[in-house]
């Protein structure tokens, strides 16, 4: 998936299912001045000639639909050649032109926000809480992740600012007997569709240059989605927008944005909208919240669009790839978390009976903190949230940055350390003070510094030599696993248009731990006896990662929810 720079005007060489409406001004001008009875034949001859010339010149005709009228008037031999050229063949999905999808709607309804989420690109376009943020048409591509072929070209258009005024202009300046495309083409040829010409003619009060950009792209596209802010009631200006869009004669699917809200008016608004849409023969709509993202909603969006276009194979291929990629992302994320947990479980420090444990504890805990931050960064990058400050997950990111050795954090997850009960006053600190040979007073003084660490003196050799080995406490390992999975869940349910002040319902404060602290998975138990698996024990990072790879894969399967 790549993002292309903004385009100011459509390329006349573009081809698509309906693109000849926007890029055949010679045919359009002839139709405007001819009686309706002559239009069918001329259009058929013109369409046939264009297609035949392309075939004879061995040019690609893309996804152009074979007009039924063309079928009636074309020469049989040429018709067969056209049909053969139009028939999808093996690999056609990866060699043809991408489906052109225009994203249109009123200003400030979240068009760019939806595109950011579909593209998984938080830097596409510009998102502000103000009207008319997008001023030009911008293009981006959704590609086949396996072949690299472009499947869908998305066009982010400026907001429709004054559809009611434009409707009045169309009623006053175009003939009602003409069809919608003819009337829109006449509008595009007028001075009010060009801000410079409008200013020269001192008609700045009738400047519809922004609407012109939308309509021009609409006529060059195969289909469109009309973005609706579900927080807004049905108003007259929206009805005028839909009327104008219908004149483009391409499939249009309404998409409700900002539906994940506690506002009770949302459902009432959506019901009213659906009633109004049905009266305009728009019976297929969907919900897609660009902030509180649900992958199932995205797939529903593509599936609904696939029912509105012929042939649907491009969107079917896109759906297949998106589902595969989404599942693969989840698998990769779980492996990242599992690898981190095994790295922490294998982390060990040795001290002698007479050694002061404080410096070792300090260094060990800081190593764990840094490793967790690196793991979190890997998850953010995997889901294309590159800027940590922009990720307003339903569980605020600051919660994931809380010190994992804070006893209060353990309590908030309902976890208790393994050795705290034996130490009495050290409950929740995660260290066996007696095993360290300390007094209760010294153990209490260690406080949170010693939290999350566990001493192991089970080895006879260790007892004879006076060596103590310090590991990460099972409760702390469970905590690290739980909030890593929480972060992953948040990233999977957050759109790329989210900002720290985005309106969204909070998720449950914390999820259920994947296991009890006294029942660590076998992979983590085994890691305790494999200090060479941890990059925190002085080994090189790459070799240690390779050593624990199989265990990380096995543990990732147990982390699935």
Short mmCIF file of C-alpha atoms in Angstrom, two decimals, residues 17 26 41 47 57 67 90 148 168 191 233 283 297 301 321 324 327 329 331 341 376 407 426 494:
data_model
loop_
_atom_site.label_atom_id
_atom_site.label_comp_id
_atom_site.label_asym_id
_atom_site.label_seq_id
_atom_site.Cartn_x
_atom_site.Cartn_y
_atom_site.Cartn_z
CA UNK A 17 -16.05 1.42 -15.30
CA UNK A 26 -16.82 15.63 -27.47
CA UNK A 41 -27.20 5.45 -31.53
CA UNK A 47 -18.40 3.80 -27.50
CA UNK A 57 -4.10 -0.79 -31.28
CA UNK A 67 -22.93 -1.06 -22.81
CA UNK A 90 -6.49 -15.56 -15.00
CA UNK A 148 1.75 -5.39 -5.30
CA UNK A 168 -30.48 26.36 -7.20
CA UNK A 191 -17.42 30.15 -14.68
CA UNK A 233 -29.81 15.02 11.90
CA UNK A 283 -31.05 0.86 0.40
CA UNK A 297 -17.20 -3.10 9.89
CA UNK A 301 -18.12 -1.95 3.88
CA UNK A 321 -6.23 -9.89 1.13
CA UNK A 324 -5.38 -12.42 5.43
CA UNK A 327 -4.95 -12.20 10.70
CA UNK A 329 -0.87 -8.82 11.89
CA UNK A 331 -0.12 -13.46 14.65
CA UNK A 341 7.75 -12.43 27.90
CA UNK A 376 5.15 -1.54 22.99
CA UNK A 407 2.63 -2.78 43.86
CA UNK A 426 6.76 -7.13 52.08
CA UNK A 494 -8.65 2.09 17.24
#
